[in-house]
PDB file of C-alpha atoms in Angstrom:
ATOM      1  CA  LYS A   1     -47.402  57.603 109.942  1.00 51.00           C
ATOM      2  CA  LYS A   2     -49.448  54.432 110.251  1.00 49.00           C
ATOM      3  CA  PRO A   3     -49.102  51.647 112.085  1.00 46.00           C
ATOM      4  CA  VAL A   4     -49.655  48.037 109.523  1.00 42.00           C
ATOM      5  CA  GLU A   5     -52.361  46.309 110.427  1.00 50.00           C
ATOM      6  CA  PRO A   6     -52.574  43.386 109.201  1.00 58.00           C
ATOM      7  CA  ASN A   7     -51.397  44.867 105.683  1.00 71.00           C
ATOM      8  CA  GLY A   8     -48.405  42.529 103.884  1.00 90.00           C
ATOM      9  CA  ILE A   9     -44.705  43.996 103.855  1.00 94.00           C
ATOM     10  CA  GLU A  10     -41.907  42.514 101.227  1.00 96.00           C
ATOM     11  CA  VAL A  11     -38.642  43.841 101.214  1.00 98.00           C
ATOM     12  CA  GLY A  12     -36.502  42.801  98.554  1.00 97.00           C
ATOM     13  CA  ILE A  13     -32.610  42.478  99.236  1.00 98.00           C
ATOM     14  CA  ILE A  14     -29.290  42.806  96.529  1.00 97.00           C
ATOM     15  CA  ASP A  15     -26.054  41.819  96.550  1.00 96.00           C
ATOM     16  CA  ASN A  16     -23.065  44.572  96.231  1.00 93.00           C
ATOM     17  CA  PHE A  17     -24.948  47.045  95.738  1.00 92.00           C
ATOM     18  CA  LYS A  18     -23.493  50.334  96.769  1.00 90.00           C
ATOM     19  CA  GLY A  19     -20.725  49.592  98.847  1.00 89.00           C
ATOM     20  CA  GLN A  20     -23.394  47.078 101.014  1.00 93.00           C
ATOM     21  CA  LYS A  21     -23.091  42.872 100.796  1.00 95.00           C
ATOM     22  CA  HIS A  22     -26.619  42.943 101.534  1.00 96.00           C
ATOM     23  CA  PHE A  23     -28.288  45.936 100.458  1.00 97.00           C
ATOM     24  CA  ALA A  24     -32.608  46.169 101.098  1.00 98.00           C
ATOM     25  CA  LEU A  25     -34.794  47.905  98.936  1.00 98.00           C
ATOM     26  CA  PRO A  26     -37.502  49.808  99.721  1.00 98.00           C
ATOM     27  CA  VAL A  27     -40.473  48.368 101.884  1.00 97.00           C
ATOM     28  CA  THR A  28     -43.384  47.856  99.927  1.00 96.00           C
ATOM     29  CA  GLU A  29     -46.732  47.235 101.790  1.00 94.00           C
ATOM     30  CA  ILE A  30     -49.334  45.222 100.065  1.00 92.00           C
ATOM     31  CA  ILE A  31     -53.736  46.107 100.922  1.00 90.00           C
ATOM     32  CA  PRO A  32     -55.837  43.680  99.594  1.00 87.00           C
ATOM     33  CA  PRO A  33     -59.146  45.077  98.880  1.00 86.00           C
ATOM     34  CA  PRO A  34     -61.305  45.993 102.335  1.00 84.00           C
ATOM     35  CA  GLY A  35     -62.978  42.295 103.647  1.00 81.00           C
ATOM     36  CA  ARG A  36     -60.720  40.192 101.141  1.00 81.00           C
ATOM     37  CA  PHE A  37     -57.794  38.208 102.381  1.00 78.00           C
ATOM     38  CA  PHE A  38     -54.367  38.330 100.169  1.00 79.00           C
ATOM     39  CA  ASP A  39     -54.533  35.511  97.771  1.00 81.00           C
ATOM     40  CA  TYR A  40     -54.270  34.230  94.055  1.00 83.00           C
ATOM     41  CA  GLN A  41     -56.630  36.291  92.557  1.00 87.00           C
ATOM     42  CA  VAL A  42     -56.681  39.620  94.227  1.00 84.00           C
ATOM     43  CA  LYS A  43     -52.917  39.508  93.726  1.00 82.00           C
ATOM     44  CA  TYR A  44     -53.480  39.933  89.773  1.00 84.00           C
ATOM     45  CA  ASP A  45     -56.410  41.113  89.437  1.00 87.00           C
ATOM     46  CA  GLY A  46     -55.430  44.561  89.844  1.00 86.00           C
ATOM     47  CA  SER A  47     -57.431  45.140  92.963  1.00 89.00           C
ATOM     48  CA  THR A  48     -54.441  45.075  95.419  1.00 88.00           C
ATOM     49  CA  GLN A  49     -52.800  47.993  96.459  1.00 90.00           C
ATOM     50  CA  GLU A  50     -48.740  48.154  96.226  1.00 92.00           C
ATOM     51  CA  ILE A  51     -47.141  50.600  97.907  1.00 94.00           C
ATOM     52  CA  THR A  52     -43.333  51.777  97.643  1.00 95.00           C
ATOM     53  CA  PRO A  53     -42.180  53.130  99.715  1.00 95.00           C
ATOM     54  CA  ALA A  54     -44.869  51.722 102.793  1.00 94.00           C
ATOM     55  CA  LYS A  55     -46.122  54.626 104.600  1.00 91.00           C
ATOM     56  CA  ILE A  56     -44.698  53.378 108.024  1.00 91.00           C
ATOM     57  CA  ASP A  57     -42.809  54.706 110.634  1.00 90.00           C
ATOM     58  CA  ARG A  58     -39.289  54.916 109.058  1.00 93.00           C
ATOM     59  CA  GLU A  59     -37.987  52.934 112.073  1.00 94.00           C
ATOM     60  CA  LEU A  60     -40.149  50.503 111.441  1.00 93.00           C
ATOM     61  CA  ALA A  61     -39.321  50.234 107.916  1.00 95.00           C
ATOM     62  CA  ILE A  62     -35.162  50.029 109.214  1.00 96.00           C
ATOM     63  CA  LYS A  63     -36.176  47.196 111.705  1.00 95.00           C
ATOM     64  CA  ILE A  64     -38.174  45.549 109.065  1.00 96.00           C
ATOM     65  CA  GLN A  65     -34.991  45.909 105.924  1.00 97.00           C
ATOM     66  CA  GLU A  66     -32.351  44.525 108.830  1.00 97.00           C
ATOM     67  CA  ILE A  67     -34.329  41.364 109.441  1.00 97.00           C
ATOM     68  CA  ALA A  68     -34.659  41.144 105.354  1.00 98.00           C
ATOM     69  CA  LYS A  69     -30.797  41.034 105.099  1.00 98.00           C
ATOM     70  CA  LYS A  70     -30.204  39.078 108.414  1.00 98.00           C
ATOM     71  CA  ALA A  71     -32.169  36.504 106.958  1.00 98.00           C
ATOM     72  CA  HIS A  72     -31.194  36.947 103.422  1.00 97.00           C
ATOM     73  CA  HIS A  73     -27.499  36.335 105.166  1.00 97.00           C
ATOM     74  CA  ILE A  74     -28.581  33.362 107.141  1.00 97.00           C
ATOM     75  CA  LEU A  75     -30.331  31.748 104.695  1.00 97.00           C
ATOM     76  CA  ASN A  76     -27.244  31.648 102.755  1.00 96.00           C
ATOM     77  CA  CYS A  77     -29.009  33.435  99.832  1.00 95.00           C
ATOM     78  CA  GLU A  78     -27.246  35.188  96.979  1.00 93.00           C
ATOM     79  CA  GLY A  79     -27.472  37.660  94.492  1.00 94.00           C
ATOM     80  CA  TYR A  80     -30.997  38.768  95.698  1.00 96.00           C
ATOM     81  CA  SER A  81     -34.075  37.027  97.190  1.00 97.00           C
ATOM     82  CA  ARG A  82     -37.204  38.766  99.071  1.00 97.00           C
ATOM     83  CA  ALA A  83     -38.701  38.948 102.336  1.00 98.00           C
ATOM     84  CA  ASP A  84     -42.280  38.475 103.037  1.00 96.00           C
ATOM     85  CA  PHE A  85     -43.681  39.364 106.617  1.00 96.00           C
ATOM     86  CA  ILE A  86     -46.672  40.547 108.515  1.00 92.00           C
ATOM     87  CA  VAL A  87     -46.767  43.578 110.793  1.00 90.00           C
ATOM     88  CA  ARG A  88     -48.937  43.472 113.670  1.00 84.00           C
ATOM     89  CA  GLY A  89     -48.401  46.531 116.395  1.00 78.00           C
ATOM     90  CA  ASN A  90     -44.662  46.795 116.681  1.00 78.00           C
ATOM     91  CA  LYS A  91     -44.187  43.277 116.075  1.00 87.00           C
ATOM     92  CA  VAL A  92     -42.730  41.998 112.945  1.00 92.00           C
ATOM     93  CA  TYR A  93     -43.452  38.150 111.665  1.00 94.00           C
ATOM     94  CA  ILE A  94     -41.214  36.843 108.808  1.00 96.00           C
ATOM     95  CA  LEU A  95     -43.724  34.511 106.710  1.00 95.00           C
ATOM     96  CA  GLU A  96     -40.871  33.706 103.843  1.00 96.00           C
ATOM     97  CA  VAL A  97     -37.788  33.922 102.160  1.00 97.00           C
ATOM     98  CA  ASN A  98     -38.629  33.863  98.466  1.00 95.00           C
ATOM     99  CA  THR A  99     -34.738  32.531  97.090  1.00 93.00           C
ATOM    100  CA  LEU A 100     -36.028  33.496  93.536  1.00 92.00           C
ATOM    101  CA  PRO A 101     -38.265  36.109  93.557  1.00 92.00           C
ATOM    102  CA  GLY A 102     -40.280  37.117  90.230  1.00 89.00           C
ATOM    103  CA  LEU A 103     -38.170  39.521  88.101  1.00 92.00           C
ATOM    104  CA  THR A 104     -40.770  40.812  85.808  1.00 84.00           C
ATOM    105  CA  LYS A 105     -41.544  44.101  85.137  1.00 71.00           C
ATOM    106  CA  GLU A 106     -44.798  43.805  87.136  1.00 76.00           C
ATOM    107  CA  SER A 107     -43.112  41.752  90.449  1.00 89.00           C
ATOM    108  CA  LEU A 108     -42.491  43.322  93.257  1.00 92.00           C
ATOM    109  CA  LEU A 109     -38.803  43.542  93.270  1.00 95.00           C
ATOM    110  CA  PRO A 110     -37.982  45.661  90.682  1.00 95.00           C
ATOM    111  CA  LYS A 111     -40.880  47.592  91.640  1.00 94.00           C
ATOM    112  CA  ALA A 112     -39.117  48.426  94.692  1.00 96.00           C
ATOM    113  CA  ALA A 113     -35.591  48.985  92.353  1.00 96.00           C
ATOM    114  CA  LYS A 114     -37.208  51.339  90.601  1.00 95.00           C
ATOM    115  CA  GLU A 115     -38.071  53.334  93.378  1.00 96.00           C
ATOM    116  CA  ILE A 116     -35.072  54.385  94.177  1.00 96.00           C
ATOM    117  CA  GLY A 117     -33.389  54.551  90.039  1.00 96.00           C
ATOM    118  CA  ILE A 118     -32.342  51.443  89.611  1.00 95.00           C
ATOM    119  CA  GLU A 119     -34.012  50.668  85.752  1.00 94.00           C
ATOM    120  CA  PHE A 120     -35.505  46.806  85.086  1.00 93.00           C
ATOM    121  CA  SER A 121     -32.384  46.107  82.309  1.00 93.00           C
ATOM    122  CA  GLU A 122     -30.056  47.653  85.748  1.00 95.00           C
ATOM    123  CA  LEU A 123     -31.279  45.703  88.226  1.00 95.00           C
ATOM    124  CA  LEU A 124     -30.759  42.050  85.288  1.00 94.00           C
ATOM    125  CA  ASP A 125     -26.906  43.343  84.885  1.00 94.00           C
ATOM    126  CA  ILE A 126     -26.083  43.385  89.045  1.00 94.00           C
ATOM    127  CA  ILE A 127     -28.104  39.751  89.176  1.00 94.00           C
ATOM    128  CA  ILE A 128     -25.789  38.417  86.850  1.00 94.00           C
ATOM    129  CA  HIS A 129     -22.926  40.300  88.270  1.00 92.00           C
ATOM    130  CA  ASN A 130     -23.658  39.051  90.877  1.00 90.00           C
ATOM    131  CA  ALA A 131     -23.716  35.132  89.335  1.00 89.00           C
ATOM    132  CA  SER A 132     -21.254  35.795  88.004  1.00 81.00           C
TER     133      SER A 132
END
């Protein structure tokens, strides 16, 4: 698998799923069109590729998922979150943690959940259950 340079990476976290306090969804790689920065326009105009699971080395994906879970925990997030990263070589840089990531059918967290068989309505049920 190829190294990630300099595309974005994101990982969704959902709480209390599959016996884990903080469960990491599959890693998503975000690839803007050649020569373009990942800005508002390319995010929504359909020109950016979103690849789930990311086509990166398995060990790197696990490392990124662990960092996302740790950030979720340290920031005392509850229910769900999404962490955004940049990876250069073997160095992983966390950019931000979205404590209320998008929850539309086109949002990244539901797409990653669907990749492992969690339908949108089930994801919402999990989130609602965690909030009660």
